Amino acid sequence: GQQLNQSPQSMFIQEGEDVSMNCTSSSIFNTWLWYKQDPGEGPVLLIALYKAGELTSNGRLTAQFGITRKDSFLNISASIPSDVGIYFCAGQASGGSNYKLTFGKGTLLTVNP
Amino acid sequence: DAGVIQSPRHEVTEMGQEVTLRCKPISGHNSLFWYRQTMMRGLELLIYFNNNVPIDDSGMPEDRFSAKMPNASFSTLKIQPSEPRDSAVYFCASSPTGRVLAFFGQGTRLTVV
């Protein structure tokens, strides 16, 4: 099946720092999604990307759909303690089922106040 | 607006018992998904319904697992008999038809002892 490589696996940063994480795939994706999961909760959709090169912001979050359609990144600016959680990328592969999402393994973000 | 509602939030059961997980999707969403999340395997799609019809159940681990969607506002995932290796967090998600998205519920944490 499809594989998404998400990196880094974990990050420890100081409050106020910027954060960047990314997902890569060996195959082309039509859609990239970024989710955040807090402990004991379900993943919450942060940003959805549908076109190669698309750059979308949601507050302090910015995500881009890579030109090659094989990668995406998520940036968080001026991190705050409530940014702590696990961030997942997810994608829908080109040529695959139009409903099936492949998820990355997640990036665990810790923000020190 | 109410999101995806799952019940129970936590379930502890003995091996061999039947377990039923419940889900109410977001009103107006025609697609419903059941996912399982474990540390080892991450988020895995178990089954996908569109307009109450099961479209893809290839992710259902074995015959002990079954899912139904009797109407647009309710779905169940049943495990009978349950085994310790079924312990995981089970998520229900819904999406409007035609959109490659998933809006997740809060999940059911299942522990089989």
mmCIF file of C-alpha atoms in Angstrom:
data_model
loop_
_atom_site.group_PDB
_atom_site.id
_atom_site.type_symbol
_atom_site.label_atom_id
_atom_site.label_comp_id
_atom_site.label_asym_id
_atom_site.label_seq_id
_atom_site.Cartn_x
_atom_site.Cartn_y
_atom_site.Cartn_z
ATOM 1 C CA GLY A 1 0.000 0.000 0.000
ATOM 2 C CA GLN A 2 0.913 3.662 -0.014
ATOM 3 C CA GLN A 3 3.509 4.885 2.455
ATOM 4 C CA LEU A 4 3.953 8.345 3.895
ATOM 5 C CA ASN A 5 7.209 9.254 5.588
ATOM 6 C CA GLN A 6 6.633 11.941 8.180
ATOM 7 C CA SER A 7 9.515 13.707 9.883
ATOM 8 C CA PRO A 8 10.680 14.431 12.409
ATOM 9 C CA GLN A 9 9.146 11.828 14.703
ATOM 10 C CA SER A 10 9.349 14.240 17.625
ATOM 11 C CA MET A 11 10.391 17.794 18.379
ATOM 12 C CA PHE A 12 11.196 19.633 21.602
ATOM 13 C CA ILE A 13 11.141 23.395 21.231
ATOM 14 C CA GLN A 14 10.923 26.542 23.317
ATOM 15 C CA GLU A 15 7.828 28.679 23.342
ATOM 16 C CA GLY A 16 8.059 31.325 20.635
ATOM 17 C CA GLU A 17 10.124 29.245 18.226
ATOM 18 C CA ASP A 18 8.977 28.331 14.740
ATOM 19 C CA VAL A 19 8.398 24.697 13.820
ATOM 20 C CA SER A 20 8.544 22.841 10.525
ATOM 21 C CA MET A 21 7.561 19.259 9.747
ATOM 22 C CA ASN A 22 7.052 17.445 6.474
ATOM 23 C CA CYS A 23 5.697 14.382 4.735
ATOM 24 C CA THR A 24 7.076 12.675 1.672
ATOM 25 C CA SER A 25 5.859 9.888 -0.541
ATOM 26 C CA SER A 26 7.321 7.828 -3.341
ATOM 27 C CA SER A 27 4.113 8.240 -5.324
ATOM 28 C CA ILE A 28 1.972 11.185 -6.404
ATOM 29 C CA PHE A 29 -0.804 12.439 -4.160
ATOM 30 C CA ASN A 30 -3.879 14.447 -5.174
ATOM 31 C CA THR A 31 -4.718 15.758 -1.725
ATOM 32 C CA TRP A 32 -2.734 16.557 1.392
ATOM 33 C CA LEU A 33 -4.297 17.075 4.799
ATOM 34 C CA TRP A 34 -2.771 18.063 8.119
ATOM 35 C CA TYR A 35 -4.319 17.050 11.441
ATOM 36 C CA LYS A 36 -3.528 17.672 15.098
ATOM 37 C CA GLN A 37 -4.362 15.157 17.814
ATOM 38 C CA ASP A 38 -4.462 16.049 21.499
ATOM 39 C CA PRO A 39 -4.145 13.299 24.136
ATOM 40 C CA GLY A 40 -7.369 11.344 24.476
ATOM 41 C CA GLU A 41 -9.013 13.101 21.555
ATOM 42 C CA GLY A 42 -9.565 12.471 17.871
ATOM 43 C CA PRO A 43 -7.515 14.098 15.110
ATOM 44 C CA VAL A 44 -8.705 17.592 14.215
ATOM 45 C CA LEU A 45 -8.346 18.837 10.667
ATOM 46 C CA LEU A 46 -6.047 21.865 10.429
ATOM 47 C CA ILE A 47 -5.456 22.459 6.731
ATOM 48 C CA ALA A 48 -6.513 20.823 3.455
ATOM 49 C CA LEU A 49 -4.515 21.192 0.222
ATOM 50 C CA TYR A 50 -5.811 20.198 -3.198
ATOM 51 C CA LYS A 51 -3.447 21.669 -5.817
ATOM 52 C CA ALA A 52 0.266 21.305 -6.437
ATOM 53 C CA GLY A 53 2.058 24.394 -5.208
ATOM 54 C CA GLU A 54 -0.883 25.505 -3.074
ATOM 55 C CA LEU A 55 0.128 27.426 0.032
ATOM 56 C CA THR A 56 -2.560 27.785 2.704
ATOM 57 C CA SER A 57 -2.533 29.430 6.118
ATOM 58 C CA ASN A 58 -4.691 28.951 9.175
ATOM 59 C CA GLY A 59 -3.637 31.451 11.810
ATOM 60 C CA ARG A 60 -0.051 30.675 12.781
ATOM 61 C CA LEU A 61 -0.086 27.517 10.679
ATOM 62 C CA THR A 62 1.022 27.385 7.055
ATOM 63 C CA ALA A 63 1.065 24.308 4.843
ATOM 64 C CA GLN A 64 2.149 23.742 1.260
ATOM 65 C CA PHE A 65 1.381 21.111 -1.344
ATOM 66 C CA GLY A 66 4.715 20.291 -2.984
ATOM 67 C CA ILE A 67 5.213 20.987 -6.683
ATOM 68 C CA THR A 68 6.188 17.382 -7.333
ATOM 69 C CA ARG A 69 2.939 16.283 -5.599
ATOM 70 C CA LYS A 70 5.036 13.897 -3.536
ATOM 71 C CA ASP A 71 5.481 16.029 -0.455
ATOM 72 C CA SER A 72 3.934 18.569 1.868
ATOM 73 C CA PHE A 73 5.140 20.617 4.809
ATOM 74 C CA LEU A 74 3.522 22.262 7.808
ATOM 75 C CA ASN A 75 5.001 25.290 9.551
ATOM 76 C CA ILE A 76 3.927 26.660 12.904
ATOM 77 C CA SER A 77 5.131 30.147 13.743
ATOM 78 C CA ALA A 78 5.689 31.569 17.221
ATOM 79 C CA SER A 79 4.766 28.351 19.010
ATOM 80 C CA ILE A 80 2.746 28.426 22.223
ATOM 81 C CA PRO A 81 2.221 25.732 24.876
ATOM 82 C CA SER A 82 -1.182 24.715 23.475
ATOM 83 C CA ASP A 83 0.507 23.683 20.219
ATOM 84 C CA VAL A 84 1.628 20.543 22.040
ATOM 85 C CA GLY A 85 0.266 17.389 20.445
ATOM 86 C CA ILE A 86 0.754 14.946 17.613
ATOM 87 C CA TYR A 87 0.580 16.295 14.082
ATOM 88 C CA PHE A 88 -0.390 13.931 11.281
ATOM 89 C CA CYS A 89 -0.175 14.343 7.562
ATOM 90 C CA ALA A 90 -2.612 12.434 5.391
ATOM 91 C CA GLY A 91 -2.938 12.122 1.663
ATOM 92 C CA GLN A 92 -5.072 10.675 -1.079
ATOM 93 C CA ALA A 93 -2.946 8.928 -3.671
ATOM 94 C CA SER A 94 -3.313 9.585 -7.371
ATOM 95 C CA GLY A 95 -4.837 6.549 -9.044
ATOM 96 C CA GLY A 96 -6.089 5.240 -5.751
ATOM 97 C CA SER A 97 -9.582 5.171 -4.332
ATOM 98 C CA ASN A 98 -11.025 8.670 -4.115
ATOM 99 C CA TYR A 99 -11.967 8.239 -0.478
ATOM 100 C CA LYS A 100 -8.983 6.438 1.003
ATOM 101 C CA LEU A 101 -6.534 8.465 3.055
ATOM 102 C CA THR A 102 -3.039 7.310 3.949
ATOM 103 C CA PHE A 103 -1.747 8.678 7.238
ATOM 104 C CA GLY A 104 1.784 9.415 8.344
ATOM 105 C CA LYS A 105 3.042 8.114 11.693
ATOM 106 C CA GLY A 106 2.867 11.574 13.239
ATOM 107 C CA THR A 107 5.186 14.193 14.710
ATOM 108 C CA LEU A 108 5.043 14.616 18.477
ATOM 109 C CA LEU A 109 5.535 18.275 19.353
ATOM 110 C CA THR A 110 6.517 19.395 22.832
ATOM 111 C CA VAL A 111 6.678 23.105 23.620
ATOM 112 C CA ASN A 112 8.549 24.214 26.719
ATOM 113 C CA PRO A 113 7.121 27.390 28.274
ATOM 114 C CA ASP B 1 -22.526 22.328 15.115
ATOM 115 C CA ALA B 2 -22.190 18.912 16.673
ATOM 116 C CA GLY B 3 -19.256 16.928 15.416
ATOM 117 C CA VAL B 4 -19.006 13.175 15.061
ATOM 118 C CA ILE B 5 -20.274 11.575 18.250
ATOM 119 C CA GLN B 6 -18.952 8.243 19.453
ATOM 120 C CA SER B 7 -19.913 6.089 22.400
ATOM 121 C CA PRO B 8 -18.712 4.813 24.700
ATOM 122 C CA ARG B 9 -15.507 6.817 25.218
ATOM 123 C CA HIS B 10 -13.920 3.956 27.086
ATOM 124 C CA GLU B 11 -14.695 0.253 27.126
ATOM 125 C CA VAL B 12 -13.027 -2.444 29.162
ATOM 126 C CA THR B 13 -14.154 -5.969 28.476
ATOM 127 C CA GLU B 14 -13.035 -9.518 28.995
ATOM 128 C CA MET B 15 -11.691 -11.652 26.220
ATOM 129 C CA GLY B 16 -14.485 -13.459 24.420
ATOM 130 C CA GLN B 17 -17.125 -10.851 25.099
ATOM 131 C CA GLU B 18 -18.986 -8.973 22.408
ATOM 132 C CA VAL B 19 -18.202 -5.288 22.027
ATOM 133 C CA THR B 20 -20.323 -2.745 20.166
ATOM 134 C CA LEU B 21 -19.049 0.716 19.325
ATOM 135 C CA ARG B 22 -21.425 3.413 18.175
ATOM 136 C CA CYS B 23 -21.150 6.451 15.944
ATOM 137 C CA LYS B 24 -23.334 9.350 14.886
ATOM 138 C CA PRO B 25 -21.826 11.163 11.886
ATOM 139 C CA ILE B 26 -22.116 14.858 11.163
ATOM 140 C CA SER B 27 -25.550 15.613 9.737
ATOM 141 C CA GLY B 28 -25.464 15.830 5.944
ATOM 142 C CA HIS B 29 -22.255 13.852 5.569
ATOM 143 C CA ASN B 30 -22.747 10.908 3.254
ATOM 144 C CA SER B 31 -19.439 9.155 3.859
ATOM 145 C CA LEU B 32 -18.560 7.341 7.074
ATOM 146 C CA PHE B 33 -15.305 5.686 8.046
ATOM 147 C CA TRP B 34 -14.175 3.476 10.911
ATOM 148 C CA TYR B 35 -10.474 3.691 11.778
ATOM 149 C CA ARG B 36 -8.329 1.906 14.341
ATOM 150 C CA GLN B 37 -5.304 3.572 15.947
ATOM 151 C CA THR B 38 -2.453 1.718 17.630
ATOM 152 C CA MET B 39 1.089 2.705 18.470
ATOM 153 C CA MET B 40 2.501 0.063 16.176
ATOM 154 C CA ARG B 41 0.339 0.569 13.093
ATOM 155 C CA GLY B 42 -0.905 4.139 13.420
ATOM 156 C CA LEU B 43 -4.287 4.970 11.885
ATOM 157 C CA GLU B 44 -5.768 2.193 9.766
ATOM 158 C CA LEU B 45 -8.978 2.349 7.760
ATOM 159 C CA LEU B 46 -11.264 -0.531 8.688
ATOM 160 C CA ILE B 47 -14.364 0.147 6.604
ATOM 161 C CA TYR B 48 -15.912 2.866 4.451
ATOM 162 C CA PHE B 49 -19.625 3.504 3.923
ATOM 163 C CA ASN B 50 -21.152 5.796 1.311
ATOM 164 C CA ASN B 51 -24.860 6.595 1.556
ATOM 165 C CA ASN B 52 -25.181 3.873 4.219
ATOM 166 C CA VAL B 53 -23.747 1.185 1.907
ATOM 167 C CA PRO B 54 -20.442 -0.536 2.753
ATOM 168 C CA ILE B 55 -18.091 0.221 -0.124
ATOM 169 C CA ASP B 56 -14.752 -0.995 1.135
ATOM 170 C CA ASP B 57 -14.306 -3.393 4.050
ATOM 171 C CA SER B 58 -10.880 -4.626 3.032
ATOM 172 C CA GLY B 59 -9.396 -3.210 6.209
ATOM 173 C CA MET B 60 -11.570 -5.248 8.540
ATOM 174 C CA PRO B 61 -9.073 -7.551 10.243
ATOM 175 C CA GLU B 62 -11.142 -10.717 10.305
ATOM 176 C CA ASP B 63 -14.629 -12.134 10.547
ATOM 177 C CA ARG B 64 -14.860 -11.234 14.209
ATOM 178 C CA PHE B 65 -15.323 -7.629 13.082
ATOM 179 C CA SER B 66 -18.547 -6.396 11.526
ATOM 180 C CA ALA B 67 -20.005 -2.969 10.843
ATOM 181 C CA LYS B 68 -23.455 -1.727 9.991
ATOM 182 C CA MET B 69 -25.018 1.560 8.992
ATOM 183 C CA PRO B 70 -28.802 1.163 9.205
ATOM 184 C CA ASN B 71 -29.446 4.836 8.458
ATOM 185 C CA ALA B 72 -27.648 8.069 7.676
ATOM 186 C CA SER B 73 -27.257 9.045 11.301
ATOM 187 C CA PHE B 74 -25.999 5.876 12.960
ATOM 188 C CA SER B 75 -23.335 3.223 12.566
ATOM 189 C CA THR B 76 -21.979 0.421 14.715
ATOM 190 C CA LEU B 77 -18.749 -1.533 14.782
ATOM 191 C CA LYS B 78 -19.019 -4.889 16.501
ATOM 192 C CA ILE B 79 -16.301 -7.251 17.632
ATOM 193 C CA GLN B 80 -17.397 -10.764 18.567
ATOM 194 C CA PRO B 81 -15.599 -12.427 20.229
ATOM 195 C CA SER B 82 -13.120 -9.805 21.374
ATOM 196 C CA GLU B 83 -9.436 -10.609 21.910
ATOM 197 C CA PRO B 84 -6.656 -8.735 23.761
ATOM 198 C CA ARG B 85 -5.014 -7.804 20.434
ATOM 199 C CA ASP B 86 -8.135 -5.806 19.563
ATOM 200 C CA SER B 87 -7.191 -3.275 22.240
ATOM 201 C CA ALA B 88 -6.828 0.067 20.477
ATOM 202 C CA VAL B 89 -8.560 3.389 19.970
ATOM 203 C CA TYR B 90 -11.358 3.155 17.426
ATOM 204 C CA PHE B 91 -12.372 6.286 15.566
ATOM 205 C CA CYS B 92 -15.401 7.053 13.493
ATOM 206 C CA ALA B 93 -15.090 9.816 10.903
ATOM 207 C CA SER B 94 -17.454 11.349 8.393
ATOM 208 C CA SER B 95 -17.138 13.449 5.276
ATOM 209 C CA PRO B 96 -19.319 15.140 2.695
ATOM 210 C CA THR B 97 -19.512 13.071 -0.484
ATOM 211 C CA GLY B 98 -17.005 14.141 -3.089
ATOM 212 C CA ARG B 99 -14.568 15.632 -0.597
ATOM 213 C CA VAL B 100 -11.411 13.810 0.369
ATOM 214 C CA LEU B 101 -11.635 14.697 4.030
ATOM 215 C CA ALA B 102 -12.311 13.034 7.340
ATOM 216 C CA PHE B 103 -13.796 14.671 10.412
ATOM 217 C CA PHE B 104 -13.075 12.475 13.392
ATOM 218 C CA GLY B 105 -14.990 11.727 16.546
ATOM 219 C CA GLN B 106 -13.303 11.605 19.934
ATOM 220 C CA GLY B 107 -12.766 7.870 19.694
ATOM 221 C CA THR B 108 -13.486 4.826 21.826
ATOM 222 C CA ARG B 109 -10.565 3.444 23.795
ATOM 223 C CA LEU B 110 -11.085 -0.321 23.917
ATOM 224 C CA THR B 111 -9.218 -2.520 26.338
ATOM 225 C CA VAL B 112 -9.718 -6.277 26.165
ATOM 226 C CA VAL B 113 -8.323 -8.141 29.159
#
